[in-house]
Coordinates of C-alpha atoms and ligand atoms in Angstrom, one line a residue:
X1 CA 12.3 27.4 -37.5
X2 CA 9.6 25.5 -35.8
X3 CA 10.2 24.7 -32.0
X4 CA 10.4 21.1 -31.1
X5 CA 6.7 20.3 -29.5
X6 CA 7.2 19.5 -26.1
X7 CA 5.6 16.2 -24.8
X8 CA 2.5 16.3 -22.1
X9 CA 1.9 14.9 -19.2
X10 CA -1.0 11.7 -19.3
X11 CA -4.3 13.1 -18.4
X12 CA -5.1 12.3 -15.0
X13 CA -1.4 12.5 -13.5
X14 CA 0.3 15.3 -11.9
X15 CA 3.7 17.1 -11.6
X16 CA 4.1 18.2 -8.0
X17 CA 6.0 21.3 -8.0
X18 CA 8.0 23.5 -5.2
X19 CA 5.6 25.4 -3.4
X20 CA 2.9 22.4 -3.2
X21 CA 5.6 19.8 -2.4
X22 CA 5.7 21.3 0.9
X23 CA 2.6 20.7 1.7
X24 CA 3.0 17.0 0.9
X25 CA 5.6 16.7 3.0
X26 CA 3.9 17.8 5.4
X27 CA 0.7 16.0 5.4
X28 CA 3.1 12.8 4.6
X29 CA 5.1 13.7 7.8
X30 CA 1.8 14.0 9.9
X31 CA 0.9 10.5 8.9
X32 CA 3.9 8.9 9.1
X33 CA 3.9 10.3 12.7
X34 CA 0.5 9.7 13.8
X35 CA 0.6 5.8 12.3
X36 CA 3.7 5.3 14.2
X37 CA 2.1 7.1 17.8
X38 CA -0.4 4.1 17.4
X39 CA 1.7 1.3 16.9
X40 CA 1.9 0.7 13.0
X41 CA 5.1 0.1 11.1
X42 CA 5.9 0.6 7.4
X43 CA 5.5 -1.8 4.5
X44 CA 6.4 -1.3 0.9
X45 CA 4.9 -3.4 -1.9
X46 CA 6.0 -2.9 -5.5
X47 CA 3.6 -0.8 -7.4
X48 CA 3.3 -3.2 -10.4
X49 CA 1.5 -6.6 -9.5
X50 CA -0.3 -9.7 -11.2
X51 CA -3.7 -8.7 -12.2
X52 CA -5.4 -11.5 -11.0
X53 CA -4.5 -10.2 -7.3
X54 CA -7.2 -7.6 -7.9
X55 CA -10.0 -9.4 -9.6
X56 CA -9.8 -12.0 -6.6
X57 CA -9.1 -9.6 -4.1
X58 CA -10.6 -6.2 -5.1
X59 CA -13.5 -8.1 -6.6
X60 CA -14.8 -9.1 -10.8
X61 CA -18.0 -7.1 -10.0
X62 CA -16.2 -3.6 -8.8
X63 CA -15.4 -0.5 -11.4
X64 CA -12.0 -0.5 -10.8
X65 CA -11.6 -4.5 -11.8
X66 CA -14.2 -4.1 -14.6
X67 CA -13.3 -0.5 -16.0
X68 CA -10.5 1.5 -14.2
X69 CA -7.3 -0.7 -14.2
X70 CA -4.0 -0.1 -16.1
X71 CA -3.8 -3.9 -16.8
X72 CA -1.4 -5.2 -19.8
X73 CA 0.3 -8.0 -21.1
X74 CA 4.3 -7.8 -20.3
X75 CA 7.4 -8.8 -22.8
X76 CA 7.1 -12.1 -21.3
X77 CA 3.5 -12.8 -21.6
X78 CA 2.3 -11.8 -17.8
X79 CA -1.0 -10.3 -17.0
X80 CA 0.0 -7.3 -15.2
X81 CA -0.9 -4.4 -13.6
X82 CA -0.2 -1.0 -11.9
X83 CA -1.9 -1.4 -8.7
X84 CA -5.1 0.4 -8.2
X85 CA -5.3 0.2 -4.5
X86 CA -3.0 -1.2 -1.9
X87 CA -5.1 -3.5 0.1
X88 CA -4.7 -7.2 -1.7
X89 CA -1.0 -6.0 -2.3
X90 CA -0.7 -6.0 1.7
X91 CA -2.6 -8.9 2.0
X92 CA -0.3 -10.7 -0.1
X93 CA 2.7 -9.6 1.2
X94 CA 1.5 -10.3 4.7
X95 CA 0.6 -14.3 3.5
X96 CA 3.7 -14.6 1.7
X97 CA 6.4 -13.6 4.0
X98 CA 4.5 -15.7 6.7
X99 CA 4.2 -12.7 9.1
X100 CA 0.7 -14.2 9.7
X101 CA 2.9 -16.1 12.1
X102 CA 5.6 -13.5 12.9
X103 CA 3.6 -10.6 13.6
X104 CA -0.1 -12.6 14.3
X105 CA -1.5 -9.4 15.2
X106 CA 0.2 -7.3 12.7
X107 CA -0.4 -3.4 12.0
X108 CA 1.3 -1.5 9.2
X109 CA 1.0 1.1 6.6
X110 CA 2.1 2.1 3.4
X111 CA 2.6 5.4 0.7
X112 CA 2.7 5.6 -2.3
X113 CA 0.9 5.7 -5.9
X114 CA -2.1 4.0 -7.2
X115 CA -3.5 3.9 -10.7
X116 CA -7.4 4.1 -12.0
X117 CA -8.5 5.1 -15.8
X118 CA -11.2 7.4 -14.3
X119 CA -12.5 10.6 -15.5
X120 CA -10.1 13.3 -13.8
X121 CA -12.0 16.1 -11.9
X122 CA -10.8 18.1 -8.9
X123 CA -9.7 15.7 -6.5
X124 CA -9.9 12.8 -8.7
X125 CA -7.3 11.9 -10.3
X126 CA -5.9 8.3 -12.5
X127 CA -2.7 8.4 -10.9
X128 CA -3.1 9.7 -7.2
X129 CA -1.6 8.6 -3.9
X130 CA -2.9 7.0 -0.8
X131 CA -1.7 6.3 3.1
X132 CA -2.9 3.0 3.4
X133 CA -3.5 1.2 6.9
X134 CA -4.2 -2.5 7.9
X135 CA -4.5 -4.3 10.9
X136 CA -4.4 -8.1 10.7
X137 CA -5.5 -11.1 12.6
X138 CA -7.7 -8.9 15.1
X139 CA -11.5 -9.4 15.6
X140 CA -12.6 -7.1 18.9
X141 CA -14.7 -4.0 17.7
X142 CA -12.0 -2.5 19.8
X143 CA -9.6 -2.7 16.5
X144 CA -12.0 -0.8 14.2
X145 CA -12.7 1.9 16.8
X146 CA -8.9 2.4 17.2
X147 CA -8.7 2.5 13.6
X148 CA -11.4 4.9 13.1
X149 CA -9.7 7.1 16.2
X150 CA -6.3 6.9 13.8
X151 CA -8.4 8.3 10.8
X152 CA -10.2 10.8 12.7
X153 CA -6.9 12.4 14.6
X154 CA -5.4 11.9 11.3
X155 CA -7.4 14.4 9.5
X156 CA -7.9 16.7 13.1
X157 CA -4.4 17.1 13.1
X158 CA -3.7 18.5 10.0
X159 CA -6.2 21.0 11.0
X160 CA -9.0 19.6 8.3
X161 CA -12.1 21.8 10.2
X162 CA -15.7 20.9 9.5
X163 CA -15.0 16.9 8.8
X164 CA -17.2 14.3 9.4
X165 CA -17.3 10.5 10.2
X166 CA -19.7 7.8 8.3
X167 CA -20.4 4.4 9.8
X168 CA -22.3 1.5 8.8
X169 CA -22.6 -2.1 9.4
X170 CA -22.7 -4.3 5.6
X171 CA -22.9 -7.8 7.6
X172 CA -21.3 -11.0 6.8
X173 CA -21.7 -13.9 4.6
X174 CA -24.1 -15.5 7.1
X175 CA -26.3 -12.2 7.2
X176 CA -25.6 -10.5 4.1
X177 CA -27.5 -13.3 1.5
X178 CA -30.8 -12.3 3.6
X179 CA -30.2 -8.8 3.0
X180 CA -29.9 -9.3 0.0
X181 CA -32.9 -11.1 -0.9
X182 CA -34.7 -8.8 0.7
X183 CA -33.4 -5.7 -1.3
X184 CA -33.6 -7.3 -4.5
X185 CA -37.6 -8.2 -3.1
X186 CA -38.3 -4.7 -2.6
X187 CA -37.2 -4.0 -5.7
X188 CA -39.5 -5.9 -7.6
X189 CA -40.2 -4.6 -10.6
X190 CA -38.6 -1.3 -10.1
X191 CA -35.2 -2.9 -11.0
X192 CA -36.3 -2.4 -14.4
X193 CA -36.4 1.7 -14.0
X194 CA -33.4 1.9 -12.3
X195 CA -29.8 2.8 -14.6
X196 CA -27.5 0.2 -16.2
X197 CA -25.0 0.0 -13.8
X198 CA -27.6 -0.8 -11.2
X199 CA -29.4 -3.3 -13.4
X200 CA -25.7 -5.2 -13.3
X201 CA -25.5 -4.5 -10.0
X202 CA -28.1 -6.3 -9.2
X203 CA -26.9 -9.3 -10.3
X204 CA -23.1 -9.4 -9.2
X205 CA -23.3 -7.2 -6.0
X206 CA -26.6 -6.0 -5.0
X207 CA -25.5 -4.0 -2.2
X208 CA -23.9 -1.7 -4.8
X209 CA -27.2 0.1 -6.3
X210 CA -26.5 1.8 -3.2
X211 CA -23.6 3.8 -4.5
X212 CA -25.3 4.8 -7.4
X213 CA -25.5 8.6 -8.3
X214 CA -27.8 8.5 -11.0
X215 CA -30.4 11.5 -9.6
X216 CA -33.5 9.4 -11.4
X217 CA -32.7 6.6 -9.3
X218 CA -32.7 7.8 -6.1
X219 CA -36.4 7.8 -5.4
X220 CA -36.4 4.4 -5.5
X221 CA -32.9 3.7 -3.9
X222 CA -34.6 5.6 -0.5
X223 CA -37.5 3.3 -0.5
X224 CA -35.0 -0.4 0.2
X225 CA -34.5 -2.2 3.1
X226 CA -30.9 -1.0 5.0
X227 CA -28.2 -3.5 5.8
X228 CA -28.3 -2.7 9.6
X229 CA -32.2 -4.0 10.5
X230 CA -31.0 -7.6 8.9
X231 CA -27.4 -8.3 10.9
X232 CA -27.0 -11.6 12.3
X233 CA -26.9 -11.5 16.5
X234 CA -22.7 -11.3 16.5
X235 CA -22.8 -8.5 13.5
X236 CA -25.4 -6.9 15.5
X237 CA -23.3 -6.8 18.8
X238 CA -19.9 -6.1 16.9
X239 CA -21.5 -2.8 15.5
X240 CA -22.9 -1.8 18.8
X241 CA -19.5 -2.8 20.4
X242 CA -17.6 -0.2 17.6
X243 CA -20.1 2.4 18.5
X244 CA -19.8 2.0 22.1
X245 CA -16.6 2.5 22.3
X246 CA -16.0 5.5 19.4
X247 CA -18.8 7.0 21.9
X248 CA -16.1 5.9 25.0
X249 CA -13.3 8.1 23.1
X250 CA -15.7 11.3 22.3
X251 CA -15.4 10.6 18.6
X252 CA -19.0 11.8 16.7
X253 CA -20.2 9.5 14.0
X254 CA -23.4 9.5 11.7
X255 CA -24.7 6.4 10.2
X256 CA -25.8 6.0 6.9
X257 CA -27.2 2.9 5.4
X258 CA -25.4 3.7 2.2
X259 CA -22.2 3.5 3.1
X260 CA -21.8 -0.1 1.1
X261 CA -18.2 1.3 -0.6
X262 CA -17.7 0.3 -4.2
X263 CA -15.4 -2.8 -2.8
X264 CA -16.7 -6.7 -2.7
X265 CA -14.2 -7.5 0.7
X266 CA -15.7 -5.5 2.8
X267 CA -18.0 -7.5 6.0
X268 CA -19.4 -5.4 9.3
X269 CA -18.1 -2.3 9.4
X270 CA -17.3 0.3 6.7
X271 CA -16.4 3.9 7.7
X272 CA -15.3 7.1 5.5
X273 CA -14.7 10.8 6.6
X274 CA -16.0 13.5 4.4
X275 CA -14.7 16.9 4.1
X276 CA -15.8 19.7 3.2
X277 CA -14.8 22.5 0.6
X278 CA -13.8 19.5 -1.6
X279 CA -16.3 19.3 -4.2
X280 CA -18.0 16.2 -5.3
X281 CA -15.1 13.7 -4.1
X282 CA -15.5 14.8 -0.9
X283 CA -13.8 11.4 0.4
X284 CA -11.4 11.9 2.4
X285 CA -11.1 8.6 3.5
X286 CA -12.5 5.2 3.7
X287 CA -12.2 1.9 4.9
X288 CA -13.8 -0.9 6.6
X289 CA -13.5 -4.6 8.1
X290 CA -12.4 -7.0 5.6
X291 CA -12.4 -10.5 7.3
X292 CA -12.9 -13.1 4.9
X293 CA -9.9 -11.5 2.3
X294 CA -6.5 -13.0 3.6
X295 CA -8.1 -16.6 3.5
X296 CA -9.6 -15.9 0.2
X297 CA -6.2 -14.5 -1.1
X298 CA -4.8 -18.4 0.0
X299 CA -4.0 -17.5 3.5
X300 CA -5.4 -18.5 7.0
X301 CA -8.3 -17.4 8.3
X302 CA -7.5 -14.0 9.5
X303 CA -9.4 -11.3 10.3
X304 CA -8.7 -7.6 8.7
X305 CA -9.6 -4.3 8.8
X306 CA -8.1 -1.0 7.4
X307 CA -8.9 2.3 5.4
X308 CA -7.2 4.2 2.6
X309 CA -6.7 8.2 3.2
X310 CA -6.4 10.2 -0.4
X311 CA -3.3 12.3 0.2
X312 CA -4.9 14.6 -3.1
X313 CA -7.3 15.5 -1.1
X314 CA -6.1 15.6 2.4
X315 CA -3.7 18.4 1.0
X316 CA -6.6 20.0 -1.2
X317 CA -8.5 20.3 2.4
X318 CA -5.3 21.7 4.2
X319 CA -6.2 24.8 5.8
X320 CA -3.7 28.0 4.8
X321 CA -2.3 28.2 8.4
X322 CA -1.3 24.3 8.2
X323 CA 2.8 24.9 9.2
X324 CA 4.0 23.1 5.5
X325 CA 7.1 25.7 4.9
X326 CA 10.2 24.1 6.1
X327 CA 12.5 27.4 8.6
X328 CA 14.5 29.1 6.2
X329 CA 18.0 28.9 5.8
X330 CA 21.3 31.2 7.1
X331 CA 22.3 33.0 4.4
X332 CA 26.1 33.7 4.1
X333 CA 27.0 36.6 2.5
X334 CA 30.5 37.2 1.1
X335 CA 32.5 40.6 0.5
X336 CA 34.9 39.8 -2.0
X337 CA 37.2 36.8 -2.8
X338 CA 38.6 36.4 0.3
X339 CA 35.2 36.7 1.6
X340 CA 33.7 33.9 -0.5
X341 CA 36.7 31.6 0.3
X342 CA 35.7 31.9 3.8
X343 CA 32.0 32.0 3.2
X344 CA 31.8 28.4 1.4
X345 CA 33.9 27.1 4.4
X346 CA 31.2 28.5 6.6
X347 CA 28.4 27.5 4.5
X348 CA 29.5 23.6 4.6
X349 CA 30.8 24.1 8.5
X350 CA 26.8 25.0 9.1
X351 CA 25.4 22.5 6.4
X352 CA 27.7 19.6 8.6
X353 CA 25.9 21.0 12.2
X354 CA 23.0 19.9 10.7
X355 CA 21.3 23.4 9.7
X356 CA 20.1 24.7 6.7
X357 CA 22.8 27.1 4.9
X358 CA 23.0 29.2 1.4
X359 CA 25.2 31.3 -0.2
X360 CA 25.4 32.7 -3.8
X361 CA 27.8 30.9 -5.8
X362 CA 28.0 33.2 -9.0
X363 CA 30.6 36.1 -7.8
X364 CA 27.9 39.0 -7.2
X365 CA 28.2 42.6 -5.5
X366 CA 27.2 42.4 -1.3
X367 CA 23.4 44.2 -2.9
X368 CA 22.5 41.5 -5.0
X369 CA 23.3 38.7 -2.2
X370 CA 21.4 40.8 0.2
X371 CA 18.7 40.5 -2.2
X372 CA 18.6 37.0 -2.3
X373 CA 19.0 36.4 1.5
X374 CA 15.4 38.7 1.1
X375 CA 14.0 36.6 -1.4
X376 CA 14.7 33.5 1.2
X377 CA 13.0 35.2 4.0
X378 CA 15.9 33.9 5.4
X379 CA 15.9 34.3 9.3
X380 CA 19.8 35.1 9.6
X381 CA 22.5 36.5 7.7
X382 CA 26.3 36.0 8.3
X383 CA 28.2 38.8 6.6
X384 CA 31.9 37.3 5.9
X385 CA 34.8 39.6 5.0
X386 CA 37.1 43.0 5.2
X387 CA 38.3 44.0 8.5
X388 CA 35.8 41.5 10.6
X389 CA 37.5 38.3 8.8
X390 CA 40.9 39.6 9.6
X391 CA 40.0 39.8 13.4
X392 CA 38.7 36.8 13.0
X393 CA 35.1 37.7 13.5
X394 CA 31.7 37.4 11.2
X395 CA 28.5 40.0 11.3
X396 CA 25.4 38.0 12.2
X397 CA 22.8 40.3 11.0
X398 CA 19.2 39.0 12.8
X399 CA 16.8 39.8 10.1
X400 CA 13.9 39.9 11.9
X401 CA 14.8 42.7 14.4
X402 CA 17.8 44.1 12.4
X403 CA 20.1 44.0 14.8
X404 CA 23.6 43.6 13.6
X405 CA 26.7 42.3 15.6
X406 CA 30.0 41.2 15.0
X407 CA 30.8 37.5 16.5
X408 CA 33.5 35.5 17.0
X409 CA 34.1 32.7 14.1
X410 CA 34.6 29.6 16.1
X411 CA 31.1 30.8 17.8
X412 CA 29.0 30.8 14.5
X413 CA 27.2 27.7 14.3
X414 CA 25.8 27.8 18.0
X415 CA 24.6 31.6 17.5
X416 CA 22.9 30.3 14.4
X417 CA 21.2 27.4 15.9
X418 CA 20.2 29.4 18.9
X419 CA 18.6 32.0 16.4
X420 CA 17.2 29.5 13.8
Ligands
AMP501 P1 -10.9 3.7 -2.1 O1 -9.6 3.0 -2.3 O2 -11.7 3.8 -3.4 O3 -11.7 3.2 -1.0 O4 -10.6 5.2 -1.8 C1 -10.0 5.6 -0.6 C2 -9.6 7.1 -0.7 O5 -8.7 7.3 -1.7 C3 -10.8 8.0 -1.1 O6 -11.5 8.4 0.0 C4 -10.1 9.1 -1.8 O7 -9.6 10.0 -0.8 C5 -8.9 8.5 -2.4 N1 -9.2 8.2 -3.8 C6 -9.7 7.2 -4.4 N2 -9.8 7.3 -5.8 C7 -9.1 8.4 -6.1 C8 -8.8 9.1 -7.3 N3 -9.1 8.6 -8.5 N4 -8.1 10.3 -7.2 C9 -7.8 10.8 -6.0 N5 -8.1 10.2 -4.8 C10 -8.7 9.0 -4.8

């Protein structure tokens, strides 16, 4: 008989199994922590929102608008969509619950899934997960040096070696238009030579052709003007003012004049930090100012600024001595059924202290348990039966010297916790 074909996964998505969950929870912990050291507090947004959210606020000219979202008509008619980044979705939360007023200077952060129809390749994926950051309703170039130094520390702590830190200054909608003529100027006539995307580029976001990869392009991509020789006087000052103090804090940057990020919001500065070992997507990170957005989303004129970290690939860049494993538990060992009546009381009495505890449940000889305390590279084992039970005593056997000793019950937990 034929087995029943087993259903796959959608291309693009990921089961994340024991042994990498770990490190998850790890590099999850280590953001969680380091967002709350500087002041941010936690939002959740749904991950299913109005497609029109993203083509105002993510931008109509951008891939993931135009090619890479899971958009779809609902049973009652909506235009929906899983969310494809988390930025407008903050931005709306923040205009509709009025914290504009509440928190005017607000500073949170979010987890959790987003969705693109890209090609998957290592480190890209079409469902993959981001810690998201914004700041709202602060200007001084102080803000995006503070949240550059969050990035940076960010990926220092989890021990990421050999990173590096990207700046650049795209203007604002008083600067950029000049820019802009100018690049599409020095085009000329080479606009015709470079690829298709660029070509439509060129007409819905200029500033784009400089994220093209197309290698027949590039010649002429590194002969236009850059965005930082054509800042207006207070984009000019707020770039030095972000440089000036990332210099203050002893945080290295490089500039590159094509930094432009594939997103429309984005106004002065735009950051990323690149790692290494990671391949092509070597994103680790990115972000940048985003002023204009929260009015444009139908809320007051706040200023903005955040990034988005890949978690993918901030656990693909983990080095092997990050400390993801969790201590291992006490393992109680049972010699017969008296023994195992006692053991499960002990097992819970350790489990309610708050420490990690295991026994084996199936009835199995005192060799095969010992086996599986092994297997648990457990750091303590708490041998419960015979002649020790009757006095009222356990064996607490310290597995990583060997030493064995009987203990008193009542005494247990605090010899475990001192041990563990
Ligand atoms: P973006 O939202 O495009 O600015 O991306 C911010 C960060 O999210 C990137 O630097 C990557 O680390 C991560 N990222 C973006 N797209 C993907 C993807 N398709 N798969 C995995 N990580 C991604």
């Amino acid at each position: 008989m034929a087995a029943t074909p087993m259903i796959a996964a959608i291309r693009g998505t990921h089961d994340i199994l024991p042994g990498d969950v770990e490190k998850w929870q790890y590099v999850e912990r280590v953001a969680r922590e380091s967002c709350e050291r500087y002041g941010y507090v936690e939002i959740r947004t749904p991950i299913i929102e109005r497609e029109e959210l993203f083509a105002k606020g993510t931008g109509e000219s951008t891939d993931i608008v135009q090619k890479e979202m899971y958009a779809f008509t609902d049973k009652g008619g909506e235009r929906v969509t899983l969310r494809p980044e988390a930025t407008p979705s903050m931005v709306r939360a923040y205009i509709a619950h009025n914290l504009e007023h509440a928190m005017p200077a607000a500073k949170l952060y979010a987890m959790g899934p987003m969705f693109r129809y890209e090609r998957p390749q290592k480190g890209r994926y079409r469902q993959f997960h981001q810690l998201d950051v914004e700041v709202f309703g602060m200007e001084n170039p102080a803000v995006d040096a503070e949240v550059i130094d969050l990035a940076w520390t960010l990926v220092t702590q989890l021990g990421i070696a050999q990173a590096e830190l990207v700046i650049n200054s795209v203007g604002c909608p008083a600067c950029r238009p000049v820019f802009q003529a100018a690049l599409l100027a020095a085009l000329g006539d080479n606009l015709g030579r470079l690829c298709g995307d660029c070509q439509r580029r060129s007409a819905t976001n200029p500033l784009r052709i400089y994220d093209c990869k197309v290698p027949a392009d590039q010649p002429i991509i590194d002969g236009l003007p850059h965005s930082v020789d054509y800042l207006c006087e207070p984009c000019a000052t707020h770039f030095v003012g972000v440089k000036t103090h990332l210099d203050a804090i002893g945080i290295a940057w490089r500039q590159s004049h094509r930094l432009v990020r594939g997103l429309d919001y984005y106004v002065r500065t735009t950051f990323e930090v690149l790692g290494q070992a990671l391949g092509a997507q070597n994103a680790l990170l990115g972000g940048g100012r985003y002023d204009g957005l929260v009015k444009q989303l139908g809320g007051g004129d706040r200023a903005g600024i955040g990034f988005a970290a890949g978690l993918e690939r901030l656990v693909l860049a983990l080095p092997e001595s990050a400390p993801v494993a969790p201590p291992a538990p006490a393992f109680v060992v049972a010699i017969g059924d008296e023994g195992r009546a006692a053991a499960w009381l002990l097992v819970r009495e350790l489990r309610q202290a708050g420490l990690a505890a295991q026994m084996e449940l199936e009835a199995k000889g005192v060799r095969a348990q010992m086996k599986r305390a092994d297997r648990l590279a457990t750091r303590v084992t708490l041998i419960v039966g015979g002649d020790e039970l009757a006095r009222g005593e356990v064996t607490l056997r310290d597995m990583a010297t060997g030493e064995q000793r009987a203990i008193a019950r009542e005494s247990v937990v605090t010899a475990v916790r001192d041990l563990l």
